[in-house]
mmCIF file of C-alpha atoms and ligand atoms in Angstrom:
data_model
loop_
_atom_site.group_PDB
_atom_site.id
_atom_site.type_symbol
_atom_site.label_atom_id
_atom_site.label_comp_id
_atom_site.label_asym_id
_atom_site.label_seq_id
_atom_site.Cartn_x
_atom_site.Cartn_y
_atom_site.Cartn_z
ATOM 1 C CA LEU N 100 16.697 -69.367 -38.256
ATOM 2 C CA SER N 101 18.453 -67.730 -41.179
ATOM 3 C CA HIS N 102 21.047 -66.374 -38.824
ATOM 4 C CA ASP N 103 21.278 -70.098 -37.872
ATOM 5 C CA LEU N 104 21.860 -71.213 -41.388
ATOM 6 C CA GLU N 105 24.547 -68.640 -42.162
ATOM 7 C CA MET N 106 26.701 -70.327 -39.410
ATOM 8 C CA LEU N 107 26.696 -73.743 -41.198
ATOM 9 C CA SER N 108 29.739 -75.423 -42.778
ATOM 10 C CA PRO N 109 29.151 -76.345 -46.537
ATOM 11 C CA GLU N 110 28.943 -79.861 -45.309
ATOM 12 C CA GLU N 111 26.214 -79.176 -42.865
ATOM 13 C CA MET N 112 24.254 -77.071 -45.386
ATOM 14 C CA VAL N 113 24.394 -79.786 -48.001
ATOM 15 C CA LYS N 114 23.349 -82.298 -45.385
ATOM 16 C CA ARG N 115 20.214 -80.213 -44.747
ATOM 17 C CA VAL N 116 19.467 -79.909 -48.247
ATOM 18 C CA VAL N 117 19.683 -83.659 -48.643
ATOM 19 C CA ALA N 118 17.376 -84.142 -45.837
ATOM 20 C CA GLY N 119 14.760 -81.695 -47.540
ATOM 21 C CA ASP N 120 15.201 -78.649 -45.526
ATOM 22 C CA SER N 121 13.587 -76.280 -47.754
ATOM 23 C CA SER N 122 15.060 -73.077 -45.780
ATOM 24 C CA ALA N 123 18.532 -74.541 -46.267
ATOM 25 C CA LEU N 124 17.834 -75.030 -49.968
ATOM 26 C CA ALA N 125 16.658 -71.643 -50.409
ATOM 27 C CA ARG N 126 19.723 -70.195 -48.457
ATOM 28 C CA LEU N 127 22.137 -72.329 -50.713
ATOM 29 C CA ILE N 128 20.416 -70.894 -53.962
ATOM 30 C CA SER N 129 20.785 -67.415 -52.396
ATOM 31 C CA LEU N 130 24.516 -68.042 -52.208
ATOM 32 C CA PHE N 131 24.609 -69.073 -55.715
ATOM 33 C CA GLU N 132 22.939 -65.769 -56.788
ATOM 34 C CA GLN N 133 25.444 -63.825 -54.725
ATOM 35 C CA SER N 134 28.596 -65.626 -56.289
ATOM 36 C CA VAL N 135 28.519 -68.522 -58.493
ATOM 37 C CA SER N 136 32.309 -68.441 -58.923
ATOM 38 C CA GLU N 137 32.996 -68.327 -55.037
ATOM 39 C CA THR N 138 30.611 -71.270 -54.387
ATOM 40 C CA LEU N 139 32.467 -73.680 -56.405
ATOM 41 C CA SER N 140 33.337 -76.017 -53.220
ATOM 42 C CA LEU N 141 29.707 -75.840 -52.096
ATOM 43 C CA ARG N 142 28.435 -76.790 -55.655
ATOM 44 C CA ALA N 143 30.992 -79.661 -55.814
ATOM 45 C CA ALA N 144 29.846 -80.979 -52.435
ATOM 46 C CA LEU N 145 26.360 -81.597 -53.794
ATOM 47 C CA HIS N 146 27.942 -84.198 -56.119
ATOM 48 C CA PRO N 147 27.547 -87.349 -54.193
ATOM 49 C CA HIS N 148 23.790 -86.675 -53.643
ATOM 50 C CA LEU N 149 22.897 -85.955 -57.123
ATOM 51 C CA ARG N 150 19.718 -87.945 -58.298
ATOM 52 C CA GLY N 151 19.118 -86.847 -61.951
ATOM 53 C CA ALA N 152 15.712 -85.357 -61.839
ATOM 54 C CA HIS N 153 13.785 -84.657 -65.030
ATOM 55 C CA VAL N 154 14.322 -80.976 -65.865
ATOM 56 C CA VAL N 155 11.856 -79.129 -67.916
ATOM 57 C CA GLY N 156 12.232 -75.681 -69.438
ATOM 58 C CA PHE N 157 9.355 -73.483 -70.438
ATOM 59 C CA THR N 158 9.991 -70.495 -72.555
ATOM 60 C CA GLY N 159 8.191 -68.394 -75.022
ATOM 61 C CA THR N 160 7.042 -64.800 -75.312
ATOM 62 C CA PRO N 161 6.315 -62.809 -71.964
ATOM 63 C CA GLY N 162 2.621 -63.221 -70.971
ATOM 64 C CA SER N 163 1.968 -66.315 -73.074
ATOM 65 C CA GLY N 164 0.773 -68.145 -69.866
ATOM 66 C CA LYS N 165 3.748 -70.193 -68.911
ATOM 67 C CA SER N 166 3.490 -69.516 -65.039
ATOM 68 C CA THR N 167 -0.325 -70.494 -65.427
ATOM 69 C CA LEU N 168 0.632 -73.630 -67.167
ATOM 70 C CA ILE N 169 3.362 -74.371 -64.690
ATOM 71 C CA ALA N 170 0.872 -74.027 -61.676
ATOM 72 C CA ARG N 171 -1.561 -76.538 -63.530
ATOM 73 C CA LEU N 172 1.333 -78.894 -64.084
ATOM 74 C CA THR N 173 2.449 -78.607 -60.682
ATOM 75 C CA ALA N 174 -1.023 -79.617 -59.479
ATOM 76 C CA ILE N 175 -0.917 -82.786 -61.807
ATOM 77 C CA TYR N 176 2.358 -83.768 -60.439
ATOM 78 C CA ARG N 177 1.133 -83.350 -56.886
ATOM 79 C CA LYS N 178 -1.765 -85.519 -57.590
ATOM 80 C CA ALA N 179 0.830 -88.197 -58.680
ATOM 81 C CA ASP N 180 2.605 -87.695 -55.222
ATOM 82 C CA LYS N 181 5.800 -85.953 -56.988
ATOM 83 C CA SER N 182 7.722 -83.431 -55.306
ATOM 84 C CA VAL N 183 7.915 -80.243 -57.689
ATOM 85 C CA GLY N 184 10.602 -77.684 -58.080
ATOM 86 C CA VAL N 185 9.674 -74.582 -59.733
ATOM 87 C CA LEU N 186 12.440 -72.066 -60.671
ATOM 88 C CA ALA N 187 11.498 -68.839 -62.401
ATOM 89 C CA VAL N 188 13.854 -66.705 -63.913
ATOM 90 C CA ASP N 189 12.704 -63.206 -63.129
ATOM 91 C CA PRO N 190 11.688 -60.980 -66.092
ATOM 92 C CA THR N 191 13.783 -57.884 -66.017
ATOM 93 C CA SER N 192 11.437 -55.578 -67.979
ATOM 94 C CA PRO N 193 9.241 -53.415 -65.912
ATOM 95 C CA TYR N 194 6.344 -54.662 -68.300
ATOM 96 C CA SER N 195 6.887 -58.167 -66.782
ATOM 97 C CA GLY N 196 7.285 -56.679 -63.217
ATOM 98 C CA GLY N 197 3.563 -57.211 -62.410
ATOM 99 C CA ALA N 198 3.448 -60.610 -63.931
ATOM 100 C CA VAL N 199 5.902 -61.862 -61.107
ATOM 101 C CA LEU N 200 3.278 -60.834 -58.455
ATOM 102 C CA GLY N 201 0.748 -62.510 -60.732
ATOM 103 C CA ASP N 202 2.939 -65.463 -60.772
ATOM 104 C CA ARG N 203 2.660 -65.712 -56.841
ATOM 105 C CA ILE N 204 -1.012 -65.531 -56.980
ATOM 106 C CA ARG N 205 -1.400 -68.289 -59.347
ATOM 107 C CA MET N 206 1.052 -70.412 -57.307
ATOM 108 C CA ASN N 207 -0.720 -69.599 -54.200
ATOM 109 C CA GLU N 208 -2.436 -72.869 -53.925
ATOM 110 C CA HIS N 209 1.012 -74.617 -53.864
ATOM 111 C CA ALA N 210 2.545 -71.985 -51.514
ATOM 112 C CA THR N 211 1.835 -73.970 -48.254
ATOM 113 C CA ASP N 212 2.617 -77.345 -49.998
ATOM 114 C CA ARG N 213 5.774 -78.787 -48.393
ATOM 115 C CA ASN N 214 6.281 -80.846 -51.333
ATOM 116 C CA VAL N 215 6.386 -77.851 -53.830
ATOM 117 C CA PHE N 216 9.545 -75.565 -53.768
ATOM 118 C CA ILE N 217 9.143 -72.244 -55.788
ATOM 119 C CA ARG N 218 11.933 -69.789 -56.246
ATOM 120 C CA SER N 219 12.496 -66.930 -58.449
ATOM 121 C CA LEU N 220 15.833 -65.858 -59.343
ATOM 122 C CA ALA N 221 16.575 -62.097 -59.782
ATOM 123 C CA THR N 222 18.734 -61.563 -62.800
ATOM 124 C CA ARG N 223 19.750 -58.141 -61.844
ATOM 125 C CA GLY N 224 21.109 -57.357 -65.206
ATOM 126 C CA ASP N 225 23.826 -59.771 -64.572
ATOM 127 C CA LEU N 226 22.721 -61.586 -67.965
ATOM 128 C CA GLY N 227 25.908 -63.570 -68.353
ATOM 129 C CA GLY N 228 25.822 -65.084 -65.020
ATOM 130 C CA VAL N 229 22.033 -66.271 -65.144
ATOM 131 C CA PRO N 230 22.732 -69.837 -66.892
ATOM 132 C CA ARG N 231 25.165 -70.677 -64.424
ATOM 133 C CA ILE N 232 23.062 -69.620 -61.537
ATOM 134 C CA VAL N 233 20.088 -71.449 -62.930
ATOM 135 C CA LYS N 234 22.394 -74.681 -63.464
ATOM 136 C CA SER N 235 23.693 -74.464 -59.769
ATOM 137 C CA ALA N 236 20.065 -73.917 -58.340
ATOM 138 C CA LYS N 237 18.917 -76.934 -60.413
ATOM 139 C CA ARG N 238 21.647 -78.913 -59.143
ATOM 140 C CA ALA N 239 20.664 -77.960 -55.445
ATOM 141 C CA MET N 240 17.163 -78.601 -56.200
ATOM 142 C CA ASP N 241 17.999 -82.026 -57.603
ATOM 143 C CA VAL N 242 19.669 -82.946 -54.344
ATOM 144 C CA ALA N 243 16.771 -81.960 -52.395
ATOM 145 C CA GLY N 244 14.671 -84.661 -54.066
ATOM 146 C CA LEU N 245 12.444 -82.505 -56.385
ATOM 147 C CA ASP N 246 11.610 -84.294 -59.444
ATOM 148 C CA PRO N 247 10.371 -82.876 -61.893
ATOM 149 C CA ILE N 248 12.172 -79.496 -61.891
ATOM 150 C CA LEU N 249 10.321 -76.822 -63.773
ATOM 151 C CA ILE N 250 12.283 -73.945 -65.074
ATOM 152 C CA GLU N 251 10.513 -70.816 -66.502
ATOM 153 C CA THR N 252 12.148 -68.048 -68.603
ATOM 154 C CA ALA N 253 10.557 -65.220 -70.323
ATOM 155 C CA GLY N 254 11.710 -64.048 -73.741
ATOM 156 C CA VAL N 255 13.594 -65.768 -76.262
ATOM 157 C CA GLY N 256 17.060 -64.092 -76.139
ATOM 158 C CA GLN N 257 20.496 -65.677 -75.680
ATOM 159 C CA THR N 258 20.164 -65.947 -71.916
ATOM 160 C CA GLU N 259 17.004 -68.085 -72.371
ATOM 161 C CA LEU N 260 18.500 -70.183 -75.023
ATOM 162 C CA ALA N 261 21.514 -70.803 -72.820
ATOM 163 C CA VAL N 262 19.189 -71.764 -69.894
ATOM 164 C CA MET N 263 17.244 -74.043 -72.076
ATOM 165 C CA ASP N 264 20.621 -75.783 -72.942
ATOM 166 C CA ALA N 265 20.459 -77.006 -69.272
ATOM 167 C CA VAL N 266 17.408 -78.806 -69.488
ATOM 168 C CA ASP N 267 16.196 -82.289 -70.669
ATOM 169 C CA THR N 268 12.716 -81.258 -72.360
ATOM 170 C CA VAL N 269 11.971 -77.827 -73.801
ATOM 171 C CA VAL N 270 8.337 -76.555 -73.958
ATOM 172 C CA ALA N 271 7.809 -73.626 -76.002
ATOM 173 C CA VAL N 272 4.638 -71.741 -75.149
ATOM 174 C CA LEU N 273 3.069 -69.576 -78.054
ATOM 175 C CA VAL N 274 -0.245 -67.712 -78.121
ATOM 176 C CA PRO N 275 -2.543 -66.812 -80.949
ATOM 177 C CA GLY N 276 -1.926 -63.720 -82.663
ATOM 178 C CA GLY N 277 1.364 -61.305 -82.542
ATOM 179 C CA GLY N 278 3.336 -63.349 -85.138
ATOM 180 C CA ASP N 279 4.685 -65.458 -82.288
ATOM 181 C CA GLY N 280 5.672 -68.367 -84.699
ATOM 182 C CA ILE N 281 7.791 -66.107 -86.834
ATOM 183 C CA GLN N 282 9.595 -64.431 -83.704
ATOM 184 C CA MET N 283 10.210 -67.902 -82.434
ATOM 185 C CA LEU N 284 11.570 -69.227 -85.574
ATOM 186 C CA LYS N 285 14.099 -66.223 -85.720
ATOM 187 C CA ALA N 286 15.159 -66.844 -82.010
ATOM 188 C CA GLY N 287 15.934 -70.380 -82.724
ATOM 189 C CA LEU N 288 13.357 -71.910 -80.754
ATOM 190 C CA LEU N 289 12.016 -74.141 -83.590
ATOM 191 C CA GLU N 290 15.178 -76.029 -83.209
ATOM 192 C CA ILE N 291 15.331 -76.467 -79.734
ATOM 193 C CA ALA N 292 11.748 -76.867 -78.730
ATOM 194 C CA ASP N 293 10.675 -80.614 -77.797
ATOM 195 C CA ILE N 294 7.071 -79.679 -77.373
ATOM 196 C CA PHE N 295 5.058 -76.831 -78.560
ATOM 197 C CA VAL N 296 2.141 -75.630 -76.554
ATOM 198 C CA VAL N 297 -0.327 -73.082 -78.150
ATOM 199 C CA ASN N 298 -1.803 -71.567 -75.079
ATOM 200 C CA LYS N 299 -5.004 -69.367 -74.936
ATOM 201 C CA SER N 300 -6.808 -71.647 -77.096
ATOM 202 C CA ASP N 301 -9.911 -69.996 -75.811
ATOM 203 C CA GLN N 302 -9.176 -67.142 -77.915
ATOM 204 C CA PRO N 303 -9.349 -66.939 -81.635
ATOM 205 C CA GLY N 304 -6.645 -67.930 -83.855
ATOM 206 C CA ALA N 305 -5.075 -70.643 -81.816
ATOM 207 C CA GLU N 306 -5.892 -73.450 -84.328
ATOM 208 C CA ALA N 307 -4.236 -71.235 -87.073
ATOM 209 C CA VAL N 308 -1.050 -71.106 -84.976
ATOM 210 C CA ALA N 309 -1.049 -74.609 -84.382
ATOM 211 C CA ALA N 310 -1.568 -75.342 -88.118
ATOM 212 C CA GLU N 311 1.338 -72.944 -89.062
ATOM 213 C CA LEU N 312 3.531 -74.778 -86.567
ATOM 214 C CA GLU N 313 2.937 -78.103 -87.853
ATOM 215 C CA LEU N 314 3.501 -76.850 -91.294
ATOM 216 C CA MET N 315 6.905 -75.228 -90.216
ATOM 217 C CA LEU N 316 7.838 -78.663 -88.454
ATOM 218 C CA ASN N 317 6.873 -80.734 -91.505
ATOM 219 C CA LEU N 318 8.783 -78.546 -93.824
ATOM 220 C CA GLY N 319 11.740 -77.538 -91.973
ATOM 221 C CA ASN N 320 14.715 -79.894 -91.648
ATOM 222 C CA ASN N 321 13.639 -81.055 -88.280
ATOM 223 C CA PRO N 322 16.895 -81.786 -86.376
ATOM 224 C CA LYS N 323 15.034 -84.144 -84.068
ATOM 225 C CA GLY N 324 14.258 -86.598 -86.820
ATOM 226 C CA GLU N 325 11.810 -89.167 -85.569
ATOM 227 C CA ASN N 326 11.334 -87.204 -82.358
ATOM 228 C CA ARG N 327 9.146 -84.668 -84.105
ATOM 229 C CA PRO N 328 7.841 -82.211 -81.452
ATOM 230 C CA GLN N 329 4.084 -82.415 -80.445
ATOM 231 C CA VAL N 330 2.155 -79.402 -80.960
ATOM 232 C CA ILE N 331 -0.640 -79.207 -78.177
ATOM 233 C CA LEU N 332 -3.653 -76.501 -77.843
ATOM 234 C CA THR N 333 -4.061 -75.669 -74.309
ATOM 235 C CA SER N 334 -6.124 -73.105 -72.163
ATOM 236 C CA ALA N 335 -4.012 -73.160 -69.071
ATOM 237 C CA TYR N 336 -6.416 -70.610 -67.513
ATOM 238 C CA ASN N 337 -9.217 -73.049 -67.801
ATOM 239 C CA ASP N 338 -7.067 -76.077 -67.226
ATOM 240 C CA GLU N 339 -7.670 -77.437 -70.565
ATOM 241 C CA GLY N 340 -5.075 -79.619 -72.386
ATOM 242 C CA THR N 341 -2.838 -79.486 -69.505
ATOM 243 C CA VAL N 342 -2.879 -83.156 -68.912
ATOM 244 C CA LEU N 343 -1.899 -83.668 -72.521
ATOM 245 C CA VAL N 344 1.081 -81.433 -71.768
ATOM 246 C CA ALA N 345 2.008 -83.582 -68.782
ATOM 247 C CA GLU N 346 1.928 -86.675 -70.879
ATOM 248 C CA ALA N 347 3.847 -85.251 -73.787
ATOM 249 C CA ILE N 348 6.552 -84.242 -71.202
ATOM 250 C CA ALA N 349 6.651 -87.962 -69.730
ATOM 251 C CA GLN N 350 6.654 -89.376 -73.225
ATOM 252 C CA HIS N 351 9.500 -87.175 -74.327
ATOM 253 C CA PHE N 352 11.690 -87.995 -71.201
ATOM 254 C CA GLN N 353 10.712 -91.627 -71.863
ATOM 255 C CA GLY N 354 11.655 -91.764 -75.487
ATOM 256 C CA GLN N 355 14.734 -89.824 -74.919
ATOM 257 C CA SER N 356 15.852 -92.266 -72.164
ATOM 258 C CA GLU N 357 15.210 -95.189 -74.419
ATOM 259 C CA SER N 358 17.121 -93.592 -77.341
ATOM 260 C CA SER N 359 20.792 -92.302 -77.084
ATOM 261 C CA TYR N 360 19.149 -88.729 -76.988
ATOM 262 C CA LEU N 361 19.103 -88.056 -73.249
ATOM 263 C CA ALA N 362 22.537 -89.511 -72.682
ATOM 264 C CA ASP N 363 23.842 -87.164 -75.683
ATOM 265 C CA ARG N 364 22.149 -84.031 -74.217
ATOM 266 C CA ARG N 365 23.597 -84.670 -70.658
ATOM 267 C CA GLN N 366 26.957 -85.504 -71.941
ATOM 268 C CA GLU N 367 26.923 -82.156 -73.608
ATOM 269 C CA GLN N 368 25.586 -80.596 -70.498
ATOM 270 C CA ARG N 369 28.434 -82.220 -68.375
ATOM 271 C CA ARG N 370 30.963 -81.068 -70.759
ATOM 272 C CA LYS N 371 29.691 -77.491 -70.611
ATOM 273 C CA GLU N 372 29.377 -77.530 -66.685
ATOM 274 C CA PHE N 373 33.089 -78.847 -66.543
ATOM 275 C CA LEU N 374 34.301 -75.954 -68.699
ATOM 276 C CA GLU N 375 32.230 -73.210 -66.957
ATOM 277 C CA ALA N 376 33.272 -74.499 -63.428
ATOM 278 C CA THR N 377 36.801 -74.508 -64.373
ATOM 279 C CA ARG N 378 36.424 -70.997 -65.786
ATOM 280 C CA ASP N 379 34.737 -69.906 -62.524
ATOM 281 C CA GLY N 380 37.359 -71.337 -60.372
ATOM 282 C CA LEU N 381 40.028 -69.663 -62.226
ATOM 283 C CA MET N 382 38.226 -66.166 -62.079
ATOM 284 C CA ALA N 383 37.513 -66.779 -58.348
ATOM 285 C CA PHE N 384 41.263 -67.400 -57.939
ATOM 286 C CA VAL N 385 42.349 -64.193 -60.013
ATOM 287 C CA GLU N 386 39.846 -62.059 -58.106
ATOM 288 C CA ARG N 387 41.090 -63.160 -54.695
ATOM 289 C CA ARG N 388 44.699 -62.458 -55.804
ATOM 290 C CA LEU N 389 43.731 -58.998 -57.051
ATOM 291 C CA ARG N 390 42.259 -58.527 -53.569
ATOM 292 C CA SER N 391 45.071 -59.821 -51.554
ATOM 293 C CA GLU N 392 48.161 -59.147 -53.514
ATOM 294 C CA GLU N 393 49.398 -55.658 -53.776
ATOM 295 C CA GLU N 394 51.721 -56.518 -56.545
ATOM 296 C CA LEU N 395 48.830 -57.666 -58.901
ATOM 297 C CA SER N 396 46.707 -54.537 -58.063
ATOM 298 C CA ALA N 397 49.716 -52.434 -58.842
ATOM 299 C CA VAL N 398 49.904 -54.175 -62.201
ATOM 300 C CA LEU N 399 46.113 -53.551 -62.815
ATOM 301 C CA ALA N 400 46.507 -49.913 -61.899
ATOM 302 C CA GLY N 401 49.372 -49.664 -64.454
ATOM 303 C CA VAL N 402 47.156 -51.204 -66.975
ATOM 304 C CA GLU N 403 44.433 -48.717 -66.297
ATOM 305 C CA ARG N 404 46.807 -45.725 -66.606
ATOM 306 C CA GLY N 405 48.034 -47.292 -70.020
ATOM 307 C CA GLU N 406 51.540 -47.862 -68.753
ATOM 308 C CA GLN N 407 51.259 -51.395 -69.385
ATOM 309 C CA ASP N 408 49.505 -53.382 -72.225
ATOM 310 C CA PRO N 409 46.456 -55.286 -70.956
ATOM 311 C CA ILE N 410 47.234 -58.252 -72.987
ATOM 312 C CA LYS N 411 50.889 -58.420 -72.108
ATOM 313 C CA ALA N 412 50.234 -57.858 -68.519
ATOM 314 C CA ALA N 413 47.610 -60.626 -68.490
ATOM 315 C CA PHE N 414 49.895 -63.116 -70.299
ATOM 316 C CA ASP N 415 52.729 -62.217 -67.848
ATOM 317 C CA PHE N 416 50.501 -62.913 -64.672
ATOM 318 C CA LEU N 417 49.183 -66.318 -66.185
ATOM 319 C CA SER N 418 52.921 -67.281 -66.980
ATOM 320 C CA ASP N 419 53.947 -66.564 -63.447
ATOM 321 C CA MET N 420 51.259 -68.897 -62.390
ATOM 322 C CA ARG N 421 52.482 -71.590 -65.001
ATOM 323 C CA LEU N 422 49.084 -71.395 -66.640
ATOM 324 C CA VAL N 423 50.014 -70.430 -70.206
HETATM 325 N N1 GTP H 747 -7.335 -66.084 -71.930
HETATM 326 C C1 GTP H 747 -6.305 -66.981 -71.523
HETATM 327 N N2 GTP H 747 -5.675 -66.317 -70.679
HETATM 328 C C2 GTP H 747 -4.641 -66.951 -70.160
HETATM 329 C C3 GTP H 747 -4.483 -68.304 -70.317
HETATM 330 N N3 GTP H 747 -3.351 -68.598 -69.465
HETATM 331 C C4 GTP H 747 -2.723 -67.541 -69.017
HETATM 332 N N4 GTP H 747 -3.459 -66.644 -69.193
HETATM 333 C C5 GTP H 747 -3.347 -65.061 -68.742
HETATM 334 O O1 GTP H 747 -2.399 -64.628 -69.549
HETATM 335 C C6 GTP H 747 -1.718 -63.573 -68.458
HETATM 336 C C7 GTP H 747 -0.298 -63.949 -68.355
HETATM 337 O O2 GTP H 747 -0.115 -65.266 -67.818
HETATM 338 P P1 GTP H 747 1.211 -65.855 -67.260
HETATM 339 O O3 GTP H 747 1.014 -67.172 -66.722
HETATM 340 O O4 GTP H 747 1.743 -64.910 -66.091
HETATM 341 O O5 GTP H 747 2.233 -65.805 -68.442
HETATM 342 P P2 GTP H 747 3.866 -65.723 -68.520
HETATM 343 O O6 GTP H 747 4.264 -66.473 -69.715
HETATM 344 O O7 GTP H 747 4.272 -66.617 -67.227
HETATM 345 O O8 GTP H 747 4.178 -64.275 -68.416
HETATM 346 P P3 GTP H 747 5.794 -63.773 -68.021
HETATM 347 O O9 GTP H 747 6.222 -64.559 -66.996
HETATM 348 O O10 GTP H 747 5.535 -62.369 -67.750
HETATM 349 O O11 GTP H 747 6.426 -63.953 -69.185
HETATM 350 C C8 GTP H 747 -2.428 -63.807 -67.135
HETATM 351 O O12 GTP H 747 -3.468 -62.918 -67.146
HETATM 352 C C9 GTP H 747 -3.214 -65.170 -67.175
HETATM 353 O O13 GTP H 747 -4.480 -65.220 -66.455
HETATM 354 C C10 GTP H 747 -5.177 -68.889 -71.206
HETATM 355 O O14 GTP H 747 -5.294 -69.970 -71.428
HETATM 356 N N5 GTP H 747 -6.490 -68.268 -71.693
HETATM 357 MG MG1 MG H 748 5.673 -66.115 -65.743
#
């Protein structure tokens, strides 16, 4: 079957994804993983079929219960007869390696459900490419009719923040203890989160974290103005408070749609995607040239040996292409 898929033209592949063929969707995402820049035409072919699913990002410290919460929310959405897409950006650290297996176990109840599509993205240390792969995968999942699309990232680094740029609603998941609040504040999460979940409320200290957050949100110059983020206590493990999270997510989307906020957010997303795609296309062009043109590889060899100045050589190459 997978061999079958490899033979398909981009148009045929897209057609299958639109028809809800999950193996075609998985295959398409694998292609994006292999090279996001060489798949520009494939990504472009998705365009007429975009539906505009609600994309929700979950971020927070490793082990805070994001996957458990996502599994619970998936069950809630399935009860409402929604088709759910889950995209997990694999934690790279060995610490989290075990948690990935754990994720599968927790998602087990959904694994055989045709209306739930679960996919992990291996980051393979290529940090710069991750947000672009996520955006491409999200685009394909949207075309497949999955709505909502839930994206999980671990950690609060630059990559995670870049991924969260590509979602409509950001859910930050914190836990009691460990100075989470301060860590998130430093990471800039306080500014980007739309909903704060204090998970593991079955453990001591959860109320204190929630109170600390409320205080920070009241004191801080909250950039979201009237759309002050909600703080919700949950015990994802015991399925407590999870309905409130689903409601807050729906409310946030509703509120955003009614104000200009969603339009502004998506406008900025489109702007970024255009610039990234243009850059991707140019890079793919240059790399193809390097492979196919002896003259250019000779230039590169000269640059490597120090016979040619790298900047001057780049400038000359781009001038020849009439690109500068
Ligand atoms: N006590 C308690 N444990 C929980 C709760 N939610 C999740 N856990 C446990 O916390 C551990 C981590 O949960 P995950 O859902 O894998 O957390 P995660 O944020 O997805 O972890 P990474 O993907 O590694 O960042 C697991 O052992 C869960 O069973 C909760 O509400 N209470
Ligand atoms: Mg997880």
